[in-house]
DNA sequence: GTTGAAGTGATAATCATTTTCATCTAGCTT
DNA sequence: AAGCTAGATGAAAATGATTATCACTTCAAC
């Protein structure tokens, strides 16, 4: 059996996105893909340490940024400015309603917004229009946990 | 003539929003209102120093945050995470198409998005749903300045 | 196997924003 | 017209996420 197959188990698509194939990058990608919803670089870093795949924080940042640049991760900023990443399996693009308490992210039907963005871009005269649409609130579970107190 | 009228020239509405009426706060608000579009705290701070109304950077931050909390300023984050503030004369809330080259910001008709947000929030079960909608692109003028080359 | 470019990571640097805290003052009380 | 005090100021230090350095390691082409 071969010694080093750092990318074993990762989609071939992901492998092509970044330069050299290293154990560290493979571990970062696996960790990112294993997370439901958004994660910060620091949280991912410590989670990997706990899981026995310690990687330098610098490398976590580098890999996540490269992945985001390649369009394979969504990036949002939480309220205190920290950047959160989420793996995006396909080239499709979605928007989410994120719980500000527990981080749960629920995909929403953004068709109407996409249509509006396209129309607005077309009639504005602007070129190369990009959009950011973020919804955040308290999920049903977290809403309940807040209510009981009086 | 009275000596101290720090809030002279400011809408009475704004005066009610913050606690004590000080010269510094009045100057920050005047400076913010004088700016077209978004400004960062640091930029506003140095602009005020240049204009002969020096105020501590801490006070600029405090006043802008208070103003934003009161709903009288819009806040966005630029690409490197800096928070930019813009005065909002009324309680209405708008969205803008911002030119990434020259900073020009053009208000867009966001009715459809607001409707979509409300509907999405209602059917999601989430509480206290907030939204962020940002459009960015190249304005017609800046598009032209890029084209001539070749 | 040799080799050079790319990657790693501990550490230091950046940089916007917040906290501290000694000092000041707006604006009410007497 | 003082006196009073909670609220405000701001220089300086702390914070905290992210990025730059750089000596060292490793991938992968030859
Ligand atoms: Mn979209
Ligand atoms: Mn809106
Ligand atoms: Zn929740
Ligand atoms: Zn422009």
mmCIF file of C-alpha atoms (C1' of nucleotides) and ligand atoms in Angstrom:
data_model
loop_
_atom_site.group_PDB
_atom_site.id
_atom_site.type_symbol
_atom_site.label_atom_id
_atom_site.label_comp_id
_atom_site.label_asym_id
_atom_site.label_seq_id
_atom_site.Cartn_x
_atom_site.Cartn_y
_atom_site.Cartn_z
ATOM 1 C CA UNK A 1 0.000 0.000 0.000
ATOM 2 C CA UNK A 2 1.273 3.463 -0.890
ATOM 3 C CA UNK A 3 2.658 5.611 1.864
ATOM 4 C CA UNK A 4 1.411 9.070 1.138
ATOM 5 C CA UNK A 5 -2.033 9.707 -0.227
ATOM 6 C CA UNK A 6 -2.898 12.938 1.494
ATOM 7 C CA UNK A 7 -5.894 13.619 -0.704
ATOM 8 C CA UNK A 8 -7.454 10.178 -0.374
ATOM 9 C CA UNK A 9 -11.184 10.526 -0.022
ATOM 10 C CA UNK A 10 -11.329 14.048 -1.358
ATOM 11 C CA UNK A 11 -13.238 14.845 -4.538
ATOM 12 C CA UNK A 12 -10.886 15.092 -7.521
ATOM 13 C CA UNK A 13 -12.433 18.453 -8.253
ATOM 14 C CA UNK A 14 -11.045 19.901 -5.052
ATOM 15 C CA UNK A 15 -7.578 18.518 -5.656
ATOM 16 C CA UNK A 16 -7.238 20.458 -8.892
ATOM 17 C CA UNK A 17 -7.968 23.757 -7.207
ATOM 18 C CA UNK A 18 -4.820 24.223 -5.245
ATOM 19 C CA UNK A 19 -1.206 23.743 -6.120
ATOM 20 C CA UNK A 20 0.779 21.164 -4.307
ATOM 21 C CA UNK A 21 -0.822 18.227 -2.558
ATOM 22 C CA UNK A 22 0.210 18.232 1.052
ATOM 23 C CA UNK A 23 -1.038 16.419 4.095
ATOM 24 C CA UNK A 24 -1.880 19.680 5.775
ATOM 25 C CA UNK A 25 -4.086 20.983 3.008
ATOM 26 C CA UNK A 26 -5.826 17.680 2.742
ATOM 27 C CA UNK A 27 -6.570 17.787 6.440
ATOM 28 C CA UNK A 28 -7.871 21.330 6.314
ATOM 29 C CA UNK A 29 -10.174 20.497 3.428
ATOM 30 C CA UNK A 30 -11.432 17.340 5.081
ATOM 31 C CA UNK A 31 -12.086 19.252 8.289
ATOM 32 C CA UNK A 32 -13.896 22.007 6.436
ATOM 33 C CA UNK A 33 -16.031 19.517 4.541
ATOM 34 C CA UNK A 34 -16.909 17.739 7.757
ATOM 35 C CA UNK A 35 -18.430 20.862 9.261
ATOM 36 C CA UNK A 36 -22.078 21.707 8.868
ATOM 37 C CA UNK A 37 -22.455 25.395 8.281
ATOM 38 C CA UNK A 38 -19.879 28.113 8.802
ATOM 39 C CA UNK A 39 -16.628 27.877 10.747
ATOM 40 C CA UNK A 40 -13.985 30.398 11.607
ATOM 41 C CA UNK A 41 -10.344 29.683 10.889
ATOM 42 C CA UNK A 42 -9.462 29.580 14.556
ATOM 43 C CA UNK A 43 -12.306 27.249 15.436
ATOM 44 C CA UNK A 44 -11.333 24.918 12.615
ATOM 45 C CA UNK A 45 -7.735 25.051 13.753
ATOM 46 C CA UNK A 46 -8.527 24.007 17.301
ATOM 47 C CA UNK A 47 -11.031 21.429 16.156
ATOM 48 C CA UNK A 48 -8.327 19.850 14.009
ATOM 49 C CA UNK A 49 -5.928 19.822 16.925
ATOM 50 C CA UNK A 50 -8.539 18.039 19.014
ATOM 51 C CA UNK A 51 -9.141 15.530 16.236
ATOM 52 C CA UNK A 52 -5.456 14.645 16.036
ATOM 53 C CA UNK A 53 -4.724 16.494 12.804
ATOM 54 C CA UNK A 54 -2.791 19.457 14.116
ATOM 55 C CA UNK A 55 -1.910 22.027 11.452
ATOM 56 C CA UNK A 56 -0.417 25.466 11.810
ATOM 57 C CA UNK A 57 -2.921 28.269 12.123
ATOM 58 C CA UNK A 58 -1.153 30.047 9.277
ATOM 59 C CA UNK A 59 -1.769 27.106 7.006
ATOM 60 C CA UNK A 60 -5.421 26.958 7.978
ATOM 61 C CA UNK A 61 -5.811 30.594 6.985
ATOM 62 C CA UNK A 62 -3.898 30.115 3.755
ATOM 63 C CA UNK A 63 -5.850 27.067 2.720
ATOM 64 C CA UNK A 64 -9.225 28.565 3.546
ATOM 65 C CA UNK A 65 -8.409 31.734 1.658
ATOM 66 C CA UNK A 66 -7.217 29.784 -1.365
ATOM 67 C CA UNK A 67 -10.337 27.699 -1.257
ATOM 68 C CA UNK A 68 -12.538 30.752 -1.025
ATOM 69 C CA UNK A 69 -10.672 32.409 -3.884
ATOM 70 C CA UNK A 70 -11.281 29.315 -5.952
ATOM 71 C CA UNK A 71 -14.979 29.753 -5.314
ATOM 72 C CA UNK A 72 -15.329 26.542 -3.351
ATOM 73 C CA UNK A 73 -16.158 28.171 -0.064
ATOM 74 C CA UNK A 74 -18.612 30.843 0.953
ATOM 75 C CA UNK A 75 -17.359 33.536 3.263
ATOM 76 C CA UNK A 76 -19.372 35.706 5.594
ATOM 77 C CA UNK A 77 -18.474 37.966 8.457
ATOM 78 C CA UNK A 78 -20.068 37.585 11.845
ATOM 79 C CA UNK A 79 -20.979 40.517 14.028
ATOM 80 C CA UNK A 80 -17.524 41.034 15.407
ATOM 81 C CA UNK A 81 -15.906 40.923 11.996
ATOM 82 C CA UNK A 82 -14.566 37.393 12.073
ATOM 83 C CA UNK A 83 -14.633 35.620 8.737
ATOM 84 C CA UNK A 84 -16.520 32.352 8.623
ATOM 85 C CA UNK A 85 -16.088 29.781 5.870
ATOM 86 C CA UNK A 86 -18.384 27.116 4.569
ATOM 87 C CA UNK A 87 -17.650 24.397 2.063
ATOM 88 C CA UNK A 88 -19.609 24.645 -1.167
ATOM 89 C CA UNK A 89 -19.830 21.282 -2.905
ATOM 90 C CA UNK A 90 -20.908 22.568 -6.295
ATOM 91 C CA UNK A 91 -20.562 25.666 -8.423
ATOM 92 C CA UNK A 92 -24.082 26.682 -7.534
ATOM 93 C CA UNK A 93 -24.567 29.610 -5.331
ATOM 94 C CA UNK A 94 -27.056 29.883 -2.501
ATOM 95 C CA UNK A 95 -27.994 32.173 0.320
ATOM 96 C CA UNK A 96 -28.627 31.197 3.904
ATOM 97 C CA UNK A 97 -30.450 32.235 7.004
ATOM 98 C CA UNK A 98 -27.911 31.898 9.784
ATOM 99 C CA UNK A 99 -28.746 31.624 13.467
ATOM 100 C CA UNK A 100 -26.782 34.220 15.401
ATOM 101 C CA UNK A 101 -26.842 32.068 18.530
ATOM 102 C CA UNK A 102 -25.974 28.528 17.446
ATOM 103 C CA UNK A 103 -24.638 29.015 13.908
ATOM 104 C CA UNK A 104 -27.248 26.818 12.259
ATOM 105 C CA UNK A 105 -27.552 27.808 8.613
ATOM 106 C CA UNK A 106 -30.667 27.083 6.623
ATOM 107 C CA UNK A 107 -30.695 27.507 2.850
ATOM 108 C CA UNK A 108 -33.393 29.803 1.564
ATOM 109 C CA UNK A 109 -35.002 30.122 -1.825
ATOM 110 C CA UNK A 110 -33.204 33.114 -3.264
ATOM 111 C CA UNK A 111 -34.643 33.021 -6.767
ATOM 112 C CA UNK A 112 -36.464 36.340 -6.407
ATOM 113 C CA UNK A 113 -33.325 38.053 -5.182
ATOM 114 C CA UNK A 114 -31.240 36.711 -8.020
ATOM 115 C CA UNK A 115 -33.811 37.997 -10.472
ATOM 116 C CA UNK A 116 -33.855 41.368 -8.766
ATOM 117 C CA UNK A 117 -30.063 41.574 -8.776
ATOM 118 C CA UNK A 118 -29.899 40.786 -12.463
ATOM 119 C CA UNK A 119 -32.533 43.328 -13.358
ATOM 120 C CA UNK A 120 -30.982 45.997 -11.158
ATOM 121 C CA UNK A 121 -27.562 45.380 -12.648
ATOM 122 C CA UNK A 122 -28.956 45.523 -16.175
ATOM 123 C CA UNK A 123 -30.783 48.815 -15.712
ATOM 124 C CA UNK A 124 -28.073 50.512 -13.662
ATOM 125 C CA UNK A 125 -25.393 50.823 -16.295
ATOM 126 C CA UNK A 126 -22.909 49.295 -13.869
ATOM 127 C CA UNK A 127 -20.635 46.507 -15.058
ATOM 128 C CA UNK A 128 -19.517 43.363 -13.336
ATOM 129 C CA UNK A 129 -22.053 43.636 -10.533
ATOM 130 C CA UNK A 130 -21.576 41.340 -7.556
ATOM 131 C CA UNK A 131 -23.993 40.840 -4.719
ATOM 132 C CA UNK A 132 -23.936 39.990 -1.049
ATOM 133 C CA UNK A 133 -27.141 38.837 0.604
ATOM 134 C CA UNK A 134 -27.110 37.691 4.187
ATOM 135 C CA UNK A 135 -29.956 36.876 6.506
ATOM 136 C CA UNK A 136 -29.428 36.313 10.195
ATOM 137 C CA UNK A 137 -31.778 35.698 13.077
ATOM 138 C CA UNK A 138 -32.631 33.386 15.935
ATOM 139 C CA UNK A 139 -33.545 29.842 14.972
ATOM 140 C CA UNK A 140 -36.661 28.306 16.531
ATOM 141 C CA UNK A 141 -34.663 26.281 19.065
ATOM 142 C CA UNK A 142 -32.624 29.240 20.242
ATOM 143 C CA UNK A 143 -35.705 31.423 20.360
ATOM 144 C CA UNK A 144 -37.242 28.991 22.843
ATOM 145 C CA UNK A 145 -34.160 28.903 24.993
ATOM 146 C CA UNK A 146 -34.436 32.636 25.399
ATOM 147 C CA UNK A 147 -38.136 32.791 26.147
ATOM 148 C CA UNK A 148 -38.448 30.720 29.397
ATOM 149 C CA UNK A 149 -36.691 33.342 31.471
ATOM 150 C CA UNK A 150 -39.807 35.294 32.385
ATOM 151 C CA UNK B 1 -24.934 85.791 21.769
ATOM 152 C CA UNK B 2 -24.757 82.515 23.685
ATOM 153 C CA UNK B 3 -21.383 80.886 24.134
ATOM 154 C CA UNK B 4 -22.016 77.222 23.755
ATOM 155 C CA UNK B 5 -24.416 75.876 21.226
ATOM 156 C CA UNK B 6 -22.640 72.774 20.099
ATOM 157 C CA UNK B 7 -25.639 71.349 18.318
ATOM 158 C CA UNK B 8 -26.456 74.497 16.367
ATOM 159 C CA UNK B 9 -27.479 73.587 12.874
ATOM 160 C CA UNK B 10 -28.153 69.957 13.657
ATOM 161 C CA UNK B 11 -31.637 68.508 13.227
ATOM 162 C CA UNK B 12 -33.428 68.327 16.565
ATOM 163 C CA UNK B 13 -34.124 64.685 15.808
ATOM 164 C CA UNK B 14 -30.438 63.857 16.007
ATOM 165 C CA UNK B 15 -29.972 65.705 19.260
ATOM 166 C CA UNK B 16 -32.475 63.507 21.032
ATOM 167 C CA UNK B 17 -30.616 60.359 20.077
ATOM 168 C CA UNK B 18 -27.598 60.676 22.252
ATOM 169 C CA UNK B 19 -27.139 61.581 25.846
ATOM 170 C CA UNK B 20 -25.174 64.643 26.696
ATOM 171 C CA UNK B 21 -24.712 67.412 24.188
ATOM 172 C CA UNK B 22 -21.030 68.006 23.752
ATOM 173 C CA UNK B 23 -19.015 69.936 21.237
ATOM 174 C CA UNK B 24 -17.227 66.770 20.174
ATOM 175 C CA UNK B 25 -20.367 64.844 19.386
ATOM 176 C CA UNK B 26 -21.792 67.756 17.508
ATOM 177 C CA UNK B 27 -18.650 67.941 15.419
ATOM 178 C CA UNK B 28 -18.640 64.249 14.653
ATOM 179 C CA UNK B 29 -22.262 64.362 13.561
ATOM 180 C CA UNK B 30 -21.723 67.432 11.417
ATOM 181 C CA UNK B 31 -18.734 65.803 9.789
ATOM 182 C CA UNK B 32 -20.631 62.606 9.143
ATOM 183 C CA UNK B 33 -23.547 64.478 7.653
ATOM 184 C CA UNK B 34 -21.230 66.437 5.393
ATOM 185 C CA UNK B 35 -19.893 63.306 3.768
ATOM 186 C CA UNK B 36 -21.451 61.835 0.664
ATOM 187 C CA UNK B 37 -21.516 58.092 0.937
ATOM 188 C CA UNK B 38 -19.645 55.901 3.394
ATOM 189 C CA UNK B 39 -16.718 56.877 5.602
ATOM 190 C CA UNK B 40 -14.547 54.936 7.985
ATOM 191 C CA UNK B 41 -13.996 56.151 11.527
ATOM 192 C CA UNK B 42 -10.328 56.810 10.910
ATOM 193 C CA UNK B 43 -10.952 58.723 7.710
ATOM 194 C CA UNK B 44 -13.565 60.851 9.428
ATOM 195 C CA UNK B 45 -11.200 61.447 12.319
ATOM 196 C CA UNK B 46 -8.397 62.752 10.122
ATOM 197 C CA UNK B 47 -10.796 64.735 7.992
ATOM 198 C CA UNK B 48 -12.025 66.483 11.115
ATOM 199 C CA UNK B 49 -8.473 67.234 12.187
ATOM 200 C CA UNK B 50 -7.821 68.798 8.791
ATOM 201 C CA UNK B 51 -11.004 70.847 9.055
ATOM 202 C CA UNK B 52 -9.986 72.286 12.392
ATOM 203 C CA UNK B 53 -12.358 70.222 14.533
ATOM 204 C CA UNK B 54 -9.979 67.763 16.132
ATOM 205 C CA UNK B 55 -11.653 65.095 18.243
ATOM 206 C CA UNK B 56 -10.210 62.003 19.843
ATOM 207 C CA UNK B 57 -10.384 58.896 17.727
ATOM 208 C CA UNK B 58 -12.063 57.102 20.620
ATOM 209 C CA UNK B 59 -14.850 59.651 20.608
ATOM 210 C CA UNK B 60 -15.301 59.298 16.887
ATOM 211 C CA UNK B 61 -15.740 55.551 17.308
ATOM 212 C CA UNK B 62 -18.089 55.965 20.240
ATOM 213 C CA UNK B 63 -20.242 58.533 18.523
ATOM 214 C CA UNK B 64 -20.473 56.614 15.261
ATOM 215 C CA UNK B 65 -21.396 53.422 17.090
ATOM 216 C CA UNK B 66 -24.047 55.195 19.110
ATOM 217 C CA UNK B 67 -25.437 56.758 15.979
ATOM 218 C CA UNK B 68 -25.517 53.423 14.202
ATOM 219 C CA UNK B 69 -27.182 51.778 17.191
ATOM 220 C CA UNK B 70 -29.809 54.475 17.094
ATOM 221 C CA UNK B 71 -30.506 53.514 13.501
ATOM 222 C CA UNK B 72 -29.351 56.827 12.075
ATOM 223 C CA UNK B 73 -26.377 55.461 10.215
ATOM 224 C CA UNK B 74 -25.907 52.545 7.853
ATOM 225 C CA UNK B 75 -22.895 50.375 8.417
ATOM 226 C CA UNK B 76 -21.128 48.171 5.917
ATOM 227 C CA UNK B 77 -17.804 46.406 5.912
ATOM 228 C CA UNK B 78 -15.338 46.909 3.121
ATOM 229 C CA UNK B 79 -13.184 44.116 1.765
ATOM 230 C CA UNK B 80 -10.592 44.343 4.478
ATOM 231 C CA UNK B 81 -13.148 44.333 7.248
ATOM 232 C CA UNK B 82 -13.170 48.023 8.067
ATOM 233 C CA UNK B 83 -16.538 49.395 9.061
ATOM 234 C CA UNK B 84 -17.873 52.265 7.016
ATOM 235 C CA UNK B 85 -20.661 54.552 8.180
ATOM 236 C CA UNK B 86 -23.129 56.655 6.291
ATOM 237 C CA UNK B 87 -25.602 59.164 7.645
ATOM 238 C CA UNK B 88 -29.229 58.235 7.104
ATOM 239 C CA UNK B 89 -31.453 61.315 7.198
ATOM 240 C CA UNK B 90 -34.715 59.465 7.710
ATOM 241 C CA UNK B 91 -35.952 56.260 9.243
ATOM 242 C CA UNK B 92 -36.194 54.701 5.813
ATOM 243 C CA UNK B 93 -33.740 52.093 4.846
ATOM 244 C CA UNK B 94 -32.201 51.716 1.427
ATOM 245 C CA UNK B 95 -29.712 49.639 -0.445
ATOM 246 C CA UNK B 96 -27.033 50.872 -2.784
ATOM 247 C CA UNK B 97 -25.009 49.857 -5.782
ATOM 248 C CA UNK B 98 -21.477 50.938 -4.968
ATOM 249 C CA UNK B 99 -18.722 51.450 -7.531
ATOM 250 C CA UNK B 100 -15.660 49.481 -6.512
ATOM 251 C CA UNK B 101 -13.381 51.916 -8.322
ATOM 252 C CA UNK B 102 -14.563 55.413 -7.417
ATOM 253 C CA UNK B 103 -16.880 54.786 -4.460
ATOM 254 C CA UNK B 104 -19.944 56.290 -6.094
ATOM 255 C CA UNK B 105 -23.044 54.882 -4.474
ATOM 256 C CA UNK B 106 -26.348 54.818 -6.298
ATOM 257 C CA UNK B 107 -29.554 53.973 -4.475
ATOM 258 C CA UNK B 108 -31.498 51.095 -5.981
ATOM 259 C CA UNK B 109 -35.131 50.128 -5.739
ATOM 260 C CA UNK B 110 -35.014 47.377 -3.175
ATOM 261 C CA UNK B 111 -38.741 46.827 -2.742
ATOM 262 C CA UNK B 112 -38.684 43.299 -4.154
ATOM 263 C CA UNK B 113 -35.857 42.317 -1.817
ATOM 264 C CA UNK B 114 -37.610 43.697 1.228
ATOM 265 C CA UNK B 115 -40.694 41.713 0.302
ATOM 266 C CA UNK B 116 -38.619 38.602 -0.183
ATOM 267 C CA UNK B 117 -36.850 39.089 3.146
ATOM 268 C CA UNK B 118 -40.110 39.508 4.986
ATOM 269 C CA UNK B 119 -41.639 36.445 3.399
ATOM 270 C CA UNK B 120 -38.533 34.357 3.991
ATOM 271 C CA UNK B 121 -38.360 35.427 7.613
ATOM 272 C CA UNK B 122 -42.020 34.652 8.136
ATOM 273 C CA UNK B 123 -41.876 31.159 6.678
ATOM 274 C CA UNK B 124 -38.554 30.210 8.245
ATOM 275 C CA UNK B 125 -39.549 30.125 11.876
ATOM 276 C CA UNK B 126 -36.572 32.320 12.699
ATOM 277 C CA UNK B 127 -37.049 35.330 14.935
ATOM 278 C CA UNK B 128 -35.601 38.795 14.730
ATOM 279 C CA UNK B 129 -34.310 38.352 11.193
ATOM 280 C CA UNK B 130 -31.921 40.976 9.919
ATOM 281 C CA UNK B 131 -30.662 41.344 6.380
ATOM 282 C CA UNK B 132 -27.630 42.595 4.568
ATOM 283 C CA UNK B 133 -27.873 43.326 0.865
ATOM 284 C CA UNK B 134 -24.952 44.856 -0.941
ATOM 285 C CA UNK B 135 -24.390 45.362 -4.640
ATOM 286 C CA UNK B 136 -21.027 46.385 -6.022
ATOM 287 C CA UNK B 137 -19.733 46.884 -9.528
ATOM 288 C CA UNK B 138 -18.106 49.311 -11.930
ATOM 289 C CA UNK B 139 -20.018 52.505 -12.608
ATOM 290 C CA UNK B 140 -20.409 53.621 -16.236
ATOM 291 C CA UNK B 141 -17.653 56.232 -15.977
ATOM 292 C CA UNK B 142 -15.157 53.823 -14.473
ATOM 293 C CA UNK B 143 -16.105 51.156 -16.989
ATOM 294 C CA UNK B 144 -15.118 53.533 -19.775
ATOM 295 C CA UNK B 145 -11.821 54.388 -18.192
ATOM 296 C CA UNK B 146 -10.941 50.729 -18.259
ATOM 297 C CA UNK B 147 -12.027 50.038 -21.805
ATOM 298 C CA UNK B 148 -9.787 52.413 -23.883
ATOM 299 C CA UNK B 149 -6.711 50.297 -23.189
ATOM 300 C CA UNK B 150 -6.887 48.075 -26.278
ATOM 301 C "C1'" DG C 1 18.737 10.824 -6.258
ATOM 302 C "C1'" DT C 2 19.149 15.843 -7.163
ATOM 303 C "C1'" DT C 3 17.140 20.133 -7.252
ATOM 304 C "C1'" DG C 4 14.391 24.171 -7.001
ATOM 305 C "C1'" DA C 5 10.125 26.024 -6.261
ATOM 306 C "C1'" DA C 6 6.358 25.720 -3.206
ATOM 307 C "C1'" DG C 7 4.625 24.920 1.403
ATOM 308 C "C1'" DT C 8 4.941 25.046 6.508
ATOM 309 C "C1'" DG C 9 4.646 27.187 10.963
ATOM 310 C "C1'" DA C 10 6.530 29.653 15.054
ATOM 311 C "C1'" DT C 11 6.902 34.226 15.690
ATOM 312 C "C1'" DA C 12 6.406 38.975 14.967
ATOM 313 C "C1'" DA C 13 3.931 42.596 12.747
ATOM 314 C "C1'" DT C 14 -0.504 44.929 11.271
ATOM 315 C "C1'" DC C 15 -4.397 47.288 12.001
ATOM 316 C "C1'" DA C 16 -9.090 48.360 13.195
ATOM 317 C "C1'" DT C 17 -11.505 48.619 17.280
ATOM 318 C "C1'" DT C 18 -12.177 48.474 22.335
ATOM 319 C "C1'" DT C 19 -10.808 49.123 27.188
ATOM 320 C "C1'" DT C 20 -8.723 51.710 30.837
ATOM 321 C "C1'" DC C 21 -8.554 55.296 33.715
ATOM 322 C "C1'" DA C 22 -7.252 59.853 35.120
ATOM 323 C "C1'" DT C 23 -9.330 64.053 34.089
ATOM 324 C "C1'" DC C 24 -12.939 67.122 32.537
ATOM 325 C "C1'" DT C 25 -17.673 69.057 31.948
ATOM 326 C "C1'" DA C 26 -22.713 69.324 30.913
ATOM 327 C "C1'" DG C 27 -26.390 70.368 33.151
ATOM 328 C "C1'" DC C 28 -29.020 69.697 37.221
ATOM 329 C "C1'" DT C 29 -29.378 70.999 42.335
ATOM 330 C "C1'" DT C 30 -29.101 74.040 46.012
ATOM 331 C "C1'" DA D 1 -24.089 81.882 41.125
ATOM 332 C "C1'" DA D 2 -21.556 78.073 42.955
ATOM 333 C "C1'" DG D 3 -21.400 72.997 43.786
ATOM 334 C "C1'" DC D 4 -22.055 68.448 42.516
ATOM 335 C "C1'" DT D 5 -21.764 64.205 39.990
ATOM 336 C "C1'" DA D 6 -22.912 60.958 36.401
ATOM 337 C "C1'" DG D 7 -21.626 61.047 31.972
ATOM 338 C "C1'" DA D 8 -17.989 62.210 28.516
ATOM 339 C "C1'" DT D 9 -13.250 62.685 26.806
ATOM 340 C "C1'" DG D 10 -8.871 60.973 25.002
ATOM 341 C "C1'" DA D 11 -4.025 59.313 25.427
ATOM 342 C "C1'" DA D 12 -2.268 55.134 25.995
ATOM 343 C "C1'" DA D 13 -2.479 50.274 26.363
ATOM 344 C "C1'" DA D 14 -5.018 46.037 25.323
ATOM 345 C "C1'" DT D 15 -7.456 43.066 22.206
ATOM 346 C "C1'" DG D 16 -8.055 39.982 18.557
ATOM 347 C "C1'" DA D 17 -8.291 38.526 13.944
ATOM 348 C "C1'" DT D 18 -5.463 38.282 10.087
ATOM 349 C "C1'" DT D 19 -1.126 38.668 7.493
ATOM 350 C "C1'" DA D 20 3.990 39.027 6.788
ATOM 351 C "C1'" DT D 21 8.604 37.020 7.807
ATOM 352 C "C1'" DC D 22 11.853 33.722 7.247
ATOM 353 C "C1'" DA D 23 14.467 29.575 8.332
ATOM 354 C "C1'" DC D 24 13.367 25.174 7.410
ATOM 355 C "C1'" DT D 25 10.973 21.224 5.137
ATOM 356 C "C1'" DT D 26 8.891 18.717 1.324
ATOM 357 C "C1'" DC D 27 6.559 17.941 -3.091
ATOM 358 C "C1'" DA D 28 7.305 16.619 -7.643
ATOM 359 C "C1'" DA D 29 9.575 17.311 -11.928
ATOM 360 C "C1'" DC D 30 13.898 15.875 -14.092
HETATM 361 MN MN1 LIG E 1 -27.223 35.310 -4.962
HETATM 362 MN MN1 LIG E 2 -33.392 46.145 3.118
HETATM 363 ZN ZN1 LIG E 3 -29.915 28.657 16.824
HETATM 364 ZN ZN1 LIG E 4 -16.932 54.517 -10.463
#
